[in-house]
Each structure stands twice: as structure tokens, then as C-alpha cells.
PDB file of C-alpha atoms in Angstrom:
ATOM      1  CA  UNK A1241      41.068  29.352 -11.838  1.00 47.00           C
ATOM      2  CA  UNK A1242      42.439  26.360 -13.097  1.00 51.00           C
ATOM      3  CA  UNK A1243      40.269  23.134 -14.459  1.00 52.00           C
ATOM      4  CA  UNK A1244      39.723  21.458 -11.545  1.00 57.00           C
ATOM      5  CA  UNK A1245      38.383  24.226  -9.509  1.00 61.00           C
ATOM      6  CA  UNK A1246      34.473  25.027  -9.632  1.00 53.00           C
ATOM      7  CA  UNK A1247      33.125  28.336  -9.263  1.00 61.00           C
ATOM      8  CA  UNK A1248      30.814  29.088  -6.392  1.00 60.00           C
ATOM      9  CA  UNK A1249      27.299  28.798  -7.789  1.00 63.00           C
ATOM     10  CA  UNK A1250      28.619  25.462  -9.005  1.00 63.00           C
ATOM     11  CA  UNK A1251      29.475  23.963  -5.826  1.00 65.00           C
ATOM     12  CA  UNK A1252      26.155  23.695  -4.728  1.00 68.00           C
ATOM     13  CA  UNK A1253      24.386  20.758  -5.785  1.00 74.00           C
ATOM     14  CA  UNK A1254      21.184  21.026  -6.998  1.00 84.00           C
ATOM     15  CA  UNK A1255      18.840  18.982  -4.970  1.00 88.00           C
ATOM     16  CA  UNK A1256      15.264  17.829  -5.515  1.00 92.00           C
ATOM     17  CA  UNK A1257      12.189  19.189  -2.946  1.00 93.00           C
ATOM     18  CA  UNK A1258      10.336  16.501  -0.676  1.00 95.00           C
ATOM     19  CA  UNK A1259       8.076  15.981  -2.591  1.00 96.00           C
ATOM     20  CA  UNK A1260      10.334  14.539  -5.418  1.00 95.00           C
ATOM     21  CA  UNK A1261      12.573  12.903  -3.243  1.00 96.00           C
ATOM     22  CA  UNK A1262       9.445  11.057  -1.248  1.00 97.00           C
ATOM     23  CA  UNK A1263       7.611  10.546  -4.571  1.00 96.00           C
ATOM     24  CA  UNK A1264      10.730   8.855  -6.640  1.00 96.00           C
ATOM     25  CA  UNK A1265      10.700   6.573  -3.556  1.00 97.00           C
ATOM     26  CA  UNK A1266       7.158   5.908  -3.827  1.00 98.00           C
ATOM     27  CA  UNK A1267       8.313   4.839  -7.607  1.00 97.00           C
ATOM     28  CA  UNK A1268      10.896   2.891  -6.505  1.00 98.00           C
ATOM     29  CA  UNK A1269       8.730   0.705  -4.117  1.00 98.00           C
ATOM     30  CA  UNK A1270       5.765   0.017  -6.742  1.00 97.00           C
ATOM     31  CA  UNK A1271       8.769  -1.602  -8.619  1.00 97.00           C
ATOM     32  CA  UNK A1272       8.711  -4.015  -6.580  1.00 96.00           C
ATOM     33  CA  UNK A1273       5.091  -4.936  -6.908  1.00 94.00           C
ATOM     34  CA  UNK A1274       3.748  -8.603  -8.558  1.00 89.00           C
ATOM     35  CA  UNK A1275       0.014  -6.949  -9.427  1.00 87.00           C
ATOM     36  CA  UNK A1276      -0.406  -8.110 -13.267  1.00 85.00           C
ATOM     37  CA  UNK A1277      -2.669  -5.161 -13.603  1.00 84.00           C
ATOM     38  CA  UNK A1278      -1.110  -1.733 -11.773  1.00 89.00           C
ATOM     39  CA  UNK A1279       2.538  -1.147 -10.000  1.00 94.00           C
ATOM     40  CA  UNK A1280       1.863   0.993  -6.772  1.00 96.00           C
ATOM     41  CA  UNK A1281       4.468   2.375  -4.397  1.00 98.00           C
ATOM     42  CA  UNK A1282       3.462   3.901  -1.317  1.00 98.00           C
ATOM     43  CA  UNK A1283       5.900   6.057   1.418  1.00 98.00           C
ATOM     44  CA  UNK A1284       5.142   6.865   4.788  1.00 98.00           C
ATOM     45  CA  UNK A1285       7.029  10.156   6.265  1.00 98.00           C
ATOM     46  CA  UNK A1286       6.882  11.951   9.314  1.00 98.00           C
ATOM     47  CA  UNK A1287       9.542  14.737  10.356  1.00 97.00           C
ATOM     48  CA  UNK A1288      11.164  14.289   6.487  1.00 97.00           C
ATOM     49  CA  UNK A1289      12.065  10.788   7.512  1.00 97.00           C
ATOM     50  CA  UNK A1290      11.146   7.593   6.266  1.00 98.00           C
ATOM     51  CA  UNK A1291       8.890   5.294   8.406  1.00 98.00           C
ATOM     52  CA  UNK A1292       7.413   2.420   6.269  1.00 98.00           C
ATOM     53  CA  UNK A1293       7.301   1.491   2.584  1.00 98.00           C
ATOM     54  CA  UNK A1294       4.665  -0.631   0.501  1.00 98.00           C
ATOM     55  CA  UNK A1295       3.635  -1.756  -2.948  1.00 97.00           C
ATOM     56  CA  UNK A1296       0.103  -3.798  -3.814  1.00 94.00           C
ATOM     57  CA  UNK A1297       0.863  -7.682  -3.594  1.00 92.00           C
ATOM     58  CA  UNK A1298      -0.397 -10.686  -1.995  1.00 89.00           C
ATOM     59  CA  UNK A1299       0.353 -11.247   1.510  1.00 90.00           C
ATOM     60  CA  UNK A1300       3.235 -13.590   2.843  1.00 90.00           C
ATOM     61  CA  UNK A1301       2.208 -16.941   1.818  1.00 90.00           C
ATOM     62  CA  UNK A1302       0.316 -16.685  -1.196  1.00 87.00           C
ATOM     63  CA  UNK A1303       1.469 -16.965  -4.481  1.00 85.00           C
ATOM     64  CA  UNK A1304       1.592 -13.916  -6.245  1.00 84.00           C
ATOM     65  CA  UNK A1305      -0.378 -12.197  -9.371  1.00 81.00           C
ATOM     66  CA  UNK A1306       1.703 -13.742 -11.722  1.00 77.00           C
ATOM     67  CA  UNK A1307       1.971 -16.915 -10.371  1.00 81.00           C
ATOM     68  CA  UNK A1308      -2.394 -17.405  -9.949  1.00 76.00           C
ATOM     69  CA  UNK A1309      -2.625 -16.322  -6.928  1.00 72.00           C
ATOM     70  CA  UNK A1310      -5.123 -13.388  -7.680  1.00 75.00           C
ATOM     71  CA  UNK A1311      -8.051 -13.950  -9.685  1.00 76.00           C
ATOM     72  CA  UNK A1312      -9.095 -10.806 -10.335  1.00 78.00           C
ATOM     73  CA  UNK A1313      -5.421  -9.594 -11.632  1.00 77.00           C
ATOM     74  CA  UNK A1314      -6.261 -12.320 -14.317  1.00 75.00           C
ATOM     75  CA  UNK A1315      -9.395 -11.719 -15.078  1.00 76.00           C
ATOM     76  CA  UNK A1316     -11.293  -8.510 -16.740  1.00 79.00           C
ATOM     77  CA  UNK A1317     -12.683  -6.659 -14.346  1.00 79.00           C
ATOM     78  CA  UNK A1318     -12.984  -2.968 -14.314  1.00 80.00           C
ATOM     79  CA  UNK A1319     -10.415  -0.702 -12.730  1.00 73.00           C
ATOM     80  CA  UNK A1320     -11.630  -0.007  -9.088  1.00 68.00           C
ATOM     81  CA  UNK A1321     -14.480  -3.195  -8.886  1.00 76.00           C
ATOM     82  CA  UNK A1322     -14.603  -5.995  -7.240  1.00 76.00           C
ATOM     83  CA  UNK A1323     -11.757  -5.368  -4.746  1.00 73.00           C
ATOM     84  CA  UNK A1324     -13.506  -8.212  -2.910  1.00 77.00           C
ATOM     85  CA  UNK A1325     -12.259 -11.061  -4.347  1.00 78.00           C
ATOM     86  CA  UNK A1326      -8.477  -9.981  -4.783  1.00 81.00           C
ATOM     87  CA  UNK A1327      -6.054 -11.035  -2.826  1.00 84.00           C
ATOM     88  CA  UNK A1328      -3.912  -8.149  -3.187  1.00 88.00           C
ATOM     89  CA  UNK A1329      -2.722  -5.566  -0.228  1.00 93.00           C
ATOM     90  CA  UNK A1330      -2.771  -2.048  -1.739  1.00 94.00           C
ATOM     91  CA  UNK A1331       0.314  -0.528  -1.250  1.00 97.00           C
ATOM     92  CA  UNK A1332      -0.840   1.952   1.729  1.00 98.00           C
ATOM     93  CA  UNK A1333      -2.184  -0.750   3.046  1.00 97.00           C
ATOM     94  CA  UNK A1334       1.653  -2.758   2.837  1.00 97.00           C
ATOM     95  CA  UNK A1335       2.853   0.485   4.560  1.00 97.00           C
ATOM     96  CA  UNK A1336       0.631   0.521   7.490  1.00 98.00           C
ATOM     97  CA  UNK A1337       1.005  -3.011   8.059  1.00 97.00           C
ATOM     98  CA  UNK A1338       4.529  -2.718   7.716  1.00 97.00           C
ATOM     99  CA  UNK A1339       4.492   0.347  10.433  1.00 98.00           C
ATOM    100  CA  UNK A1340       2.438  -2.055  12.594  1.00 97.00           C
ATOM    101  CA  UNK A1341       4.446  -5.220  12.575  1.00 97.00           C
ATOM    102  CA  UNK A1342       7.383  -2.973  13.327  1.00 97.00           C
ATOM    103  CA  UNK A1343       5.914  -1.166  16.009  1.00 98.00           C
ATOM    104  CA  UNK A1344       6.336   2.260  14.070  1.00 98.00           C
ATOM    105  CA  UNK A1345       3.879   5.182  15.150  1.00 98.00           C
ATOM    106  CA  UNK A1346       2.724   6.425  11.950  1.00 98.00           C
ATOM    107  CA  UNK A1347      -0.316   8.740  13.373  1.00 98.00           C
ATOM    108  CA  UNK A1348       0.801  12.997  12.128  1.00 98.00           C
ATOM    109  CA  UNK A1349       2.631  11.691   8.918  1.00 98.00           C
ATOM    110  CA  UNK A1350       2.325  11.991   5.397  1.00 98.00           C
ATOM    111  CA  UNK A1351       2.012   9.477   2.519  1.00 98.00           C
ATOM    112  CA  UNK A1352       3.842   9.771  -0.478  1.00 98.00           C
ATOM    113  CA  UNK A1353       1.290   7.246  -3.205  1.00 98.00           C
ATOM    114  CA  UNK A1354       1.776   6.615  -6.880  1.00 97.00           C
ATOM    115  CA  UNK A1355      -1.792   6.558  -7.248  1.00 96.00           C
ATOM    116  CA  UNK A1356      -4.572   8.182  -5.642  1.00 95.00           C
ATOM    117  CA  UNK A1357      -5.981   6.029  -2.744  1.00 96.00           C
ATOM    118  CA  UNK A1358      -8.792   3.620  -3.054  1.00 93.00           C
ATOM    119  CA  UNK A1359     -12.299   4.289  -0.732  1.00 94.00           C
ATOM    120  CA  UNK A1360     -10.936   1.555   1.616  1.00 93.00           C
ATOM    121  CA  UNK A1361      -7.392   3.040   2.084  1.00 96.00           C
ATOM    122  CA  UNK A1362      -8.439   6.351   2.191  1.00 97.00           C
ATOM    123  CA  UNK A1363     -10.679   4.888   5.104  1.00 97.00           C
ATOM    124  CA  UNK A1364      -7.591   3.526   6.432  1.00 98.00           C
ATOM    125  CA  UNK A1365      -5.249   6.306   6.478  1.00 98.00           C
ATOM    126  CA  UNK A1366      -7.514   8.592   7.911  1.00 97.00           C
ATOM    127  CA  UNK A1367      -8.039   6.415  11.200  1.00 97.00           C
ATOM    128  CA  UNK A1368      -4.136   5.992  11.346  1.00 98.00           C
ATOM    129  CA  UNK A1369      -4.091   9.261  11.647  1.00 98.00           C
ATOM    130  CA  UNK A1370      -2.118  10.492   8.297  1.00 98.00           C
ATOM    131  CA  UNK A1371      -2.768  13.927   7.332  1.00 97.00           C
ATOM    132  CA  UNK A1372      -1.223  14.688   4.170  1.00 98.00           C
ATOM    133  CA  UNK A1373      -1.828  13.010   1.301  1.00 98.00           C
ATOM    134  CA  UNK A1374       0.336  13.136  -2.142  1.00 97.00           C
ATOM    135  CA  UNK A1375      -0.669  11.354  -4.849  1.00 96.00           C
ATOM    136  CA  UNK A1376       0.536  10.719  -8.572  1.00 95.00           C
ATOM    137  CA  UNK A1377      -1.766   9.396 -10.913  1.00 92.00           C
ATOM    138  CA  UNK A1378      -5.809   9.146 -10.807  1.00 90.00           C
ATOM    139  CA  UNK A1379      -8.080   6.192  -9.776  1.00 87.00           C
ATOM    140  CA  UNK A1380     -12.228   5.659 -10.241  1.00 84.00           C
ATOM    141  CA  UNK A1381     -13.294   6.805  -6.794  1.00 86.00           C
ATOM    142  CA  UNK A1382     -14.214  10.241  -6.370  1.00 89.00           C
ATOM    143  CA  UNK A1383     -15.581   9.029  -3.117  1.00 95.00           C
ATOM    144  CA  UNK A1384     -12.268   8.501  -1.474  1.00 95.00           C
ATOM    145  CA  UNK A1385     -11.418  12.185  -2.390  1.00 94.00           C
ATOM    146  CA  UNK A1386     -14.260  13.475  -1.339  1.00 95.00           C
ATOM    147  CA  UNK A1387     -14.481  11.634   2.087  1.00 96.00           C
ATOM    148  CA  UNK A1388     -10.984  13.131   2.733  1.00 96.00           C
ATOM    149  CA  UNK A1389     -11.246  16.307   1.609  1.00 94.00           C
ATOM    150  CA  UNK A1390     -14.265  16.487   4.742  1.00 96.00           C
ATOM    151  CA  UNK A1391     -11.962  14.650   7.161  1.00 97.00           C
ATOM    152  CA  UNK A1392      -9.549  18.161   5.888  1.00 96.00           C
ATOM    153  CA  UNK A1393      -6.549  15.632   4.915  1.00 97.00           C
ATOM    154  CA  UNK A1394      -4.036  17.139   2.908  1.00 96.00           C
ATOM    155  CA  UNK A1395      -4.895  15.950  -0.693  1.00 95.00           C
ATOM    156  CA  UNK A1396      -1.428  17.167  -2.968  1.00 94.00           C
ATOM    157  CA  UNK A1397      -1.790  16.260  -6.804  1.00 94.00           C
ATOM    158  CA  UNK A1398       1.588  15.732  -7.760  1.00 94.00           C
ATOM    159  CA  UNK A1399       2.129  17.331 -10.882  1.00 88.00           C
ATOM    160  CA  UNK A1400       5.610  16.046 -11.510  1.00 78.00           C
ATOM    161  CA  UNK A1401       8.930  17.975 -11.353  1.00 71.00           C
ATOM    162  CA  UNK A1402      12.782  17.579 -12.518  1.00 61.00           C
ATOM    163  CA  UNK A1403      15.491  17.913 -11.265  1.00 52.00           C
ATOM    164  CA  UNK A1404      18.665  18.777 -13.536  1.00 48.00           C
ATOM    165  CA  UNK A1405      21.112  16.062 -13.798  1.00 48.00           C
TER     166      UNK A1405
END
């Protein structure tokens, strides 16, 4: 063999699963988010393709988080309050809308969330007719879990995984 040429096992890439692929999107959207208080990406799949992306941020028209157009980004109150008064889309809620406005049947997929869904999301997605789940980090509402876990969504805590480089 001369220095060019790889052996066997090497010519094989190593790849990532699904669930890293989807979630590293899911990262990549939340970068895109203008929320002064949390960055959340959110993926919709079906059949291991891509349907509709979203991150929280004020709809079209508004002035976003860091330019005043949510209150409650700027102000102090507690993680998972007072969703009422903010402005903000939630990032599956960017995704469905997104689906929608494109005409883009969602209902059998999966979403692919950097955070676990809200009470009002989770509401959402269930009457869209998602019915996996994977979620990243951890939010206040237990009830949004628990409301799913009866409706027998797929709930997936992503623990994380890497991929060699």
C-alpha cells in the first residue's frame, strides 16, 4: 500500500445516527433566534427528511427581542410564566406555521426540539398529529410531559452523542 491508499475499514466514513443529525439541525436553527432570554431550534421530519424548521421569535412585522419588541424578554419574569404577554412564536410553533404557509403535511412526523416543549406546544403538536418527540434540554412544565406521555407521543430525552471527527 502506498500513502495515498486507505485501508478498508477506513473508507467508510463514520456517520452520525438521526437523532444527531436532526438534533445538530435543531441547533443550527435556534441560532438563528432574536429571544434575549433562550435560543430554541425546532425540526420537523417525516420519512428521515426534512419538512419545516423554526426558532422562538416575533412574528413578521414586529421588531424583535432585542430591538423592544417583547416585553417579557426584557423584563424578569420566571422561566415558563407569563407566556401571555410575549410576543414570541416558540420555535415548534415557527415550524408548524412554516409547514402551514407552505402547504407541507406534517401529521405522522417527528420533531427534533432543543428544549422540551411548552404546555401550549405540546398542545399543538399533538393535534398536528406529531408522534415522536426528541427533546434536548429541560423546561418548568411537567404538565406538557405528562399530557403527552397519555396522548402515548414518543417523548426521547436526548442525552447527547459524538461523532468522531
Amino acid at each position: 500500500m502506498t500513502g495515498q491508499e486507505r485501508r478498508p475499514e477506513e473508507r467508510t466514513p463514520i456517520r452520525p445516527s438521526w437523532d444527531l443529525y436532526f438534533m445538530r439541525m435543531a441547533h443550527l436553527a435556534a441560532t438563528r433566534s432574536t429571544c434575549l432570554r433562550r435560543h430554541v431550534g425546532a425540526v420537523i421530519v417525516k420519512d428521515r427528511m426534512v419538512l419545516a424548521t423554526g426558532y422562538n421569535d416575533t412574528p413578521r412585522g414586529v421588531s424583535n427581542c432585542g430591538e423592544g419588541g417583547c416585553a417579557r424578554c426584557a423584563g424578569d419574569a420566571p422561566s415558563g410564566t407569563s407566556h401571555e404577554t410575549c410576543l414570541c412564536l416558540h420555535a415548534e410553533q415557527n415550524c408548524v406555521v412554516q409547514a402551514a404557509y407552505h402547504g407541507v403535511a406534517i401529521a405522522g412526523g417527528m420533531i427534533y426540539v432543543t428544549y422540551q416543549p411548552c404546555l401550549i406546544c405540546a398542545k399543538m403538536l399533538l393535534n398536528v398529529g406529531i408522534t415522536r418527540i426528541v427533546f434536548e434540554g429541560t423546561y418548568p412544565d411537567p404538565l406538557a410531559l405528562e399530557m403527552l406521555s397519555n396522548a402515548n407521543v414518543d417523548l426521547v430525552r436526548y442525552a447527547g452523542e459524538e461523532v468522531p471527527r
